[in-house]
mmCIF file of C-alpha atoms in Angstrom:
data_model
loop_
_atom_site.group_PDB
_atom_site.id
_atom_site.type_symbol
_atom_site.label_atom_id
_atom_site.label_comp_id
_atom_site.label_asym_id
_atom_site.label_seq_id
_atom_site.Cartn_x
_atom_site.Cartn_y
_atom_site.Cartn_z
ATOM 1 C CA UNK A 1 0.203 -0.045 -0.034
ATOM 2 C CA UNK A 2 1.334 3.615 -1.122
ATOM 3 C CA UNK A 3 0.368 6.811 0.835
ATOM 4 C CA UNK A 4 -0.614 10.370 -0.687
ATOM 5 C CA UNK A 5 -1.363 13.467 0.518
ATOM 6 C CA UNK A 6 -4.000 15.686 -2.269
ATOM 7 C CA UNK A 7 -1.522 19.359 -2.771
ATOM 8 C CA UNK A 8 -5.194 20.400 -2.998
ATOM 9 C CA UNK A 9 -5.103 20.849 0.791
ATOM 10 C CA UNK A 10 -2.456 23.764 0.364
ATOM 11 C CA UNK A 11 -2.549 25.392 -3.075
ATOM 12 C CA UNK A 12 -5.153 24.739 -6.942
ATOM 13 C CA UNK A 13 -1.643 25.293 -8.626
ATOM 14 C CA UNK A 14 2.197 24.063 -8.248
ATOM 15 C CA UNK A 15 4.288 26.547 -6.409
ATOM 16 C CA UNK A 16 7.526 27.093 -4.999
ATOM 17 C CA UNK A 17 6.610 27.634 -1.591
ATOM 18 C CA UNK A 18 5.201 24.171 -1.832
ATOM 19 C CA UNK A 19 8.824 22.354 -1.928
ATOM 20 C CA UNK A 20 9.556 22.950 2.058
ATOM 21 C CA UNK A 21 5.942 21.011 2.378
ATOM 22 C CA UNK A 22 7.265 18.158 -0.185
ATOM 23 C CA UNK A 23 9.771 17.843 1.841
ATOM 24 C CA UNK A 24 7.951 17.334 5.039
ATOM 25 C CA UNK A 25 5.629 14.947 3.359
ATOM 26 C CA UNK A 26 9.112 13.110 2.185
ATOM 27 C CA UNK A 27 10.494 12.577 5.297
ATOM 28 C CA UNK A 28 6.924 12.064 7.639
ATOM 29 C CA UNK A 29 6.546 9.009 4.730
ATOM 30 C CA UNK A 30 4.364 9.592 2.130
ATOM 31 C CA UNK A 31 5.062 7.823 -1.386
ATOM 32 C CA UNK A 32 3.307 10.453 -3.248
ATOM 33 C CA UNK A 33 1.471 13.563 -3.934
ATOM 34 C CA UNK A 34 -1.832 14.466 -5.891
ATOM 35 C CA UNK A 35 -0.773 17.274 -7.889
ATOM 36 C CA UNK A 36 -3.934 19.587 -9.369
ATOM 37 C CA UNK A 37 -3.548 20.672 -12.471
ATOM 38 C CA UNK A 38 -5.766 23.463 -13.521
ATOM 39 C CA UNK A 39 -3.484 26.115 -15.170
ATOM 40 C CA UNK A 40 -2.007 24.131 -18.362
ATOM 41 C CA UNK A 41 0.592 27.178 -19.089
ATOM 42 C CA UNK A 42 2.830 25.789 -15.886
ATOM 43 C CA UNK A 43 5.848 24.385 -16.068
ATOM 44 C CA UNK A 44 5.163 20.906 -15.667
ATOM 45 C CA UNK A 45 8.300 18.597 -16.904
ATOM 46 C CA UNK A 46 10.291 20.990 -13.766
ATOM 47 C CA UNK A 47 7.731 20.041 -11.666
ATOM 48 C CA UNK A 48 8.461 16.291 -12.436
ATOM 49 C CA UNK A 49 11.920 16.400 -12.002
ATOM 50 C CA UNK A 50 11.354 18.420 -8.355
ATOM 51 C CA UNK A 51 9.072 16.001 -7.475
ATOM 52 C CA UNK A 52 11.531 12.946 -8.530
ATOM 53 C CA UNK A 53 14.407 14.829 -6.857
ATOM 54 C CA UNK A 54 12.432 14.165 -3.985
ATOM 55 C CA UNK A 55 11.360 11.090 -4.496
ATOM 56 C CA UNK A 56 7.120 11.682 -4.472
ATOM 57 C CA UNK A 57 5.027 9.905 -7.176
ATOM 58 C CA UNK A 58 2.401 11.446 -8.680
ATOM 59 C CA UNK A 59 -0.852 11.718 -9.759
ATOM 60 C CA UNK A 60 -3.090 14.669 -10.897
ATOM 61 C CA UNK A 61 -6.844 15.726 -10.163
ATOM 62 C CA UNK A 62 -8.008 18.086 -12.360
ATOM 63 C CA UNK A 63 -11.494 19.144 -13.218
ATOM 64 C CA UNK A 64 -14.055 20.611 -15.921
ATOM 65 C CA UNK A 65 -16.009 24.167 -16.392
ATOM 66 C CA UNK A 66 -18.552 25.342 -17.812
ATOM 67 C CA UNK A 67 -16.890 27.207 -20.945
ATOM 68 C CA UNK A 68 -15.240 23.553 -21.835
ATOM 69 C CA UNK A 69 -17.923 21.029 -20.552
ATOM 70 C CA UNK A 70 -17.233 17.876 -22.629
ATOM 71 C CA UNK A 71 -21.144 17.387 -22.539
ATOM 72 C CA UNK A 72 -22.466 20.400 -23.267
ATOM 73 C CA UNK A 73 -25.543 20.504 -26.343
ATOM 74 C CA UNK A 74 -22.807 23.286 -28.085
ATOM 75 C CA UNK A 75 -20.223 20.958 -30.214
ATOM 76 C CA UNK A 76 -17.339 24.085 -29.906
ATOM 77 C CA UNK A 77 -18.158 24.196 -26.456
ATOM 78 C CA UNK A 78 -17.236 19.644 -26.376
ATOM 79 C CA UNK A 79 -14.629 20.188 -27.842
ATOM 80 C CA UNK A 80 -12.913 22.470 -25.929
ATOM 81 C CA UNK A 81 -13.110 20.666 -22.988
ATOM 82 C CA UNK A 82 -11.755 17.340 -25.223
ATOM 83 C CA UNK A 83 -8.962 20.118 -26.037
ATOM 84 C CA UNK A 84 -8.602 20.200 -22.449
ATOM 85 C CA UNK A 85 -8.170 16.940 -21.423
ATOM 86 C CA UNK A 86 -5.606 16.563 -24.024
ATOM 87 C CA UNK A 87 -4.150 19.197 -22.530
ATOM 88 C CA UNK A 88 -3.746 18.791 -19.971
ATOM 89 C CA UNK A 89 -2.671 14.623 -20.009
ATOM 90 C CA UNK A 90 0.609 16.725 -21.688
ATOM 91 C CA UNK A 91 0.844 18.243 -18.787
ATOM 92 C CA UNK A 92 0.657 15.172 -17.223
ATOM 93 C CA UNK A 93 2.801 13.626 -19.146
ATOM 94 C CA UNK A 94 5.005 16.121 -18.996
ATOM 95 C CA UNK A 95 4.912 16.026 -14.828
ATOM 96 C CA UNK A 96 5.306 12.474 -14.744
ATOM 97 C CA UNK A 97 1.906 11.681 -13.595
ATOM 98 C CA UNK A 98 0.199 7.936 -13.239
ATOM 99 C CA UNK A 99 -2.984 8.560 -13.200
ATOM 100 C CA UNK A 100 -5.644 11.903 -13.868
ATOM 101 C CA UNK A 101 -8.360 11.366 -11.693
ATOM 102 C CA UNK A 102 -11.688 14.153 -11.299
ATOM 103 C CA UNK A 103 -15.026 15.340 -12.787
ATOM 104 C CA UNK A 104 -13.869 16.074 -16.289
ATOM 105 C CA UNK A 105 -16.099 14.380 -18.108
ATOM 106 C CA UNK A 106 -18.640 17.502 -17.150
ATOM 107 C CA UNK A 107 -18.594 20.472 -16.037
ATOM 108 C CA UNK A 108 -18.348 21.294 -11.790
ATOM 109 C CA UNK A 109 -20.971 22.977 -10.128
ATOM 110 C CA UNK A 110 -22.943 23.405 -13.453
ATOM 111 C CA UNK A 111 -26.762 22.800 -12.938
ATOM 112 C CA UNK A 112 -28.783 22.582 -15.521
ATOM 113 C CA UNK A 113 -32.591 22.194 -13.793
ATOM 114 C CA UNK A 114 -33.128 18.580 -14.969
ATOM 115 C CA UNK A 115 -31.380 14.757 -14.962
ATOM 116 C CA UNK A 116 -28.375 13.670 -17.631
ATOM 117 C CA UNK A 117 -29.932 13.638 -21.323
ATOM 118 C CA UNK A 118 -29.848 11.173 -23.329
ATOM 119 C CA UNK A 119 -27.835 13.340 -25.490
ATOM 120 C CA UNK A 120 -25.423 14.566 -22.558
ATOM 121 C CA UNK A 121 -25.289 10.907 -22.498
ATOM 122 C CA UNK A 122 -23.732 10.273 -25.349
ATOM 123 C CA UNK A 123 -22.213 12.769 -25.604
ATOM 124 C CA UNK A 124 -20.117 11.985 -22.557
ATOM 125 C CA UNK A 125 -18.984 8.489 -23.369
ATOM 126 C CA UNK A 126 -18.109 10.217 -27.829
ATOM 127 C CA UNK A 127 -15.846 13.055 -25.297
ATOM 128 C CA UNK A 128 -14.390 10.880 -22.806
ATOM 129 C CA UNK A 129 -13.935 8.017 -25.673
ATOM 130 C CA UNK A 130 -11.479 11.108 -27.436
ATOM 131 C CA UNK A 131 -9.478 11.630 -23.519
ATOM 132 C CA UNK A 132 -9.149 7.752 -23.070
ATOM 133 C CA UNK A 133 -7.269 7.341 -26.824
ATOM 134 C CA UNK A 134 -4.814 10.422 -26.444
ATOM 135 C CA UNK A 135 -4.125 8.702 -22.855
ATOM 136 C CA UNK A 136 -2.876 6.164 -24.111
ATOM 137 C CA UNK A 137 -0.458 7.854 -26.230
ATOM 138 C CA UNK A 138 1.064 9.333 -23.578
ATOM 139 C CA UNK A 139 1.236 7.372 -20.833
ATOM 140 C CA UNK A 140 -2.235 8.665 -18.608
ATOM 141 C CA UNK A 141 -4.546 6.541 -16.547
ATOM 142 C CA UNK A 142 -7.437 7.907 -16.407
ATOM 143 C CA UNK A 143 -10.047 7.874 -12.926
ATOM 144 C CA UNK A 144 -13.522 8.983 -13.646
ATOM 145 C CA UNK A 145 -14.494 10.463 -10.535
ATOM 146 C CA UNK A 146 -18.485 10.236 -9.412
ATOM 147 C CA UNK A 147 -19.822 13.197 -7.330
ATOM 148 C CA UNK A 148 -22.160 14.225 -5.087
ATOM 149 C CA UNK A 149 -25.106 15.887 -6.403
ATOM 150 C CA UNK A 150 -24.231 19.024 -5.214
ATOM 151 C CA UNK A 151 -21.068 18.860 -7.489
ATOM 152 C CA UNK A 152 -22.328 17.623 -10.627
ATOM 153 C CA UNK A 153 -25.762 15.986 -11.551
ATOM 154 C CA UNK A 154 -23.669 13.569 -14.712
ATOM 155 C CA UNK A 155 -21.780 11.257 -12.785
ATOM 156 C CA UNK A 156 -23.489 10.471 -9.225
ATOM 157 C CA UNK A 157 -22.840 7.210 -8.664
ATOM 158 C CA UNK A 158 -20.215 4.664 -8.839
ATOM 159 C CA UNK A 159 -22.649 2.602 -10.660
ATOM 160 C CA UNK A 160 -23.412 5.135 -13.470
ATOM 161 C CA UNK A 161 -19.205 5.943 -13.448
ATOM 162 C CA UNK A 162 -18.787 1.921 -13.548
ATOM 163 C CA UNK A 163 -21.019 2.250 -16.779
ATOM 164 C CA UNK A 164 -19.767 4.706 -18.550
ATOM 165 C CA UNK A 165 -16.256 3.596 -18.059
ATOM 166 C CA UNK A 166 -18.183 0.724 -19.843
ATOM 167 C CA UNK A 167 -19.417 1.971 -22.872
ATOM 168 C CA UNK A 168 -16.570 3.761 -23.259
ATOM 169 C CA UNK A 169 -14.838 1.314 -23.533
ATOM 170 C CA UNK A 170 -11.085 1.728 -23.573
ATOM 171 C CA UNK A 171 -8.788 0.362 -21.013
ATOM 172 C CA UNK A 172 -7.347 3.846 -20.879
ATOM 173 C CA UNK A 173 -10.195 5.105 -19.057
ATOM 174 C CA UNK A 174 -11.169 3.595 -15.617
ATOM 175 C CA UNK A 175 -12.649 5.102 -12.378
ATOM 176 C CA UNK A 176 -12.402 6.134 -8.691
ATOM 177 C CA UNK A 177 -13.993 4.763 -6.275
ATOM 178 C CA UNK A 178 -14.488 8.045 -3.559
ATOM 179 C CA UNK A 179 -16.247 6.735 -0.445
ATOM 180 C CA UNK A 180 -16.415 10.690 -0.227
#
């Protein structure tokens, strides 16, 4: 068993002031950290080298928003979501991230006022399949994360997330079981 710490406890972005904290986490016996990837403009390769030097493995977490929602009725917005996921995966690869988790299947905190539609399900499957194909190319595993009904409306149960991953049908697309 390995132990990791989510860096969102300190910040939503990798910043130099984290380095002493990372050193301390390693000295406490942590094996790795979960890095936030919300800003794709950072030098993730440099952060990967820094984490290698400290001896910490890494996973990552990210989200999609209304402007790049992979299940939006607007095809241009869905495309932005897929492209955002691909940029995020490039950052993961540069940083040496093995697995990325989070609600990047749909917009976090966005609600339509009704339940998920069949069209949204299809758009989500199609978007995630393209994302999974790219994840395989860059060597990162996807961990789809269902969240409670106060955070998203698209995937709220473990059963829905499992079915979603089955329908995506790609070995790079798995799910994260978050007990909240």
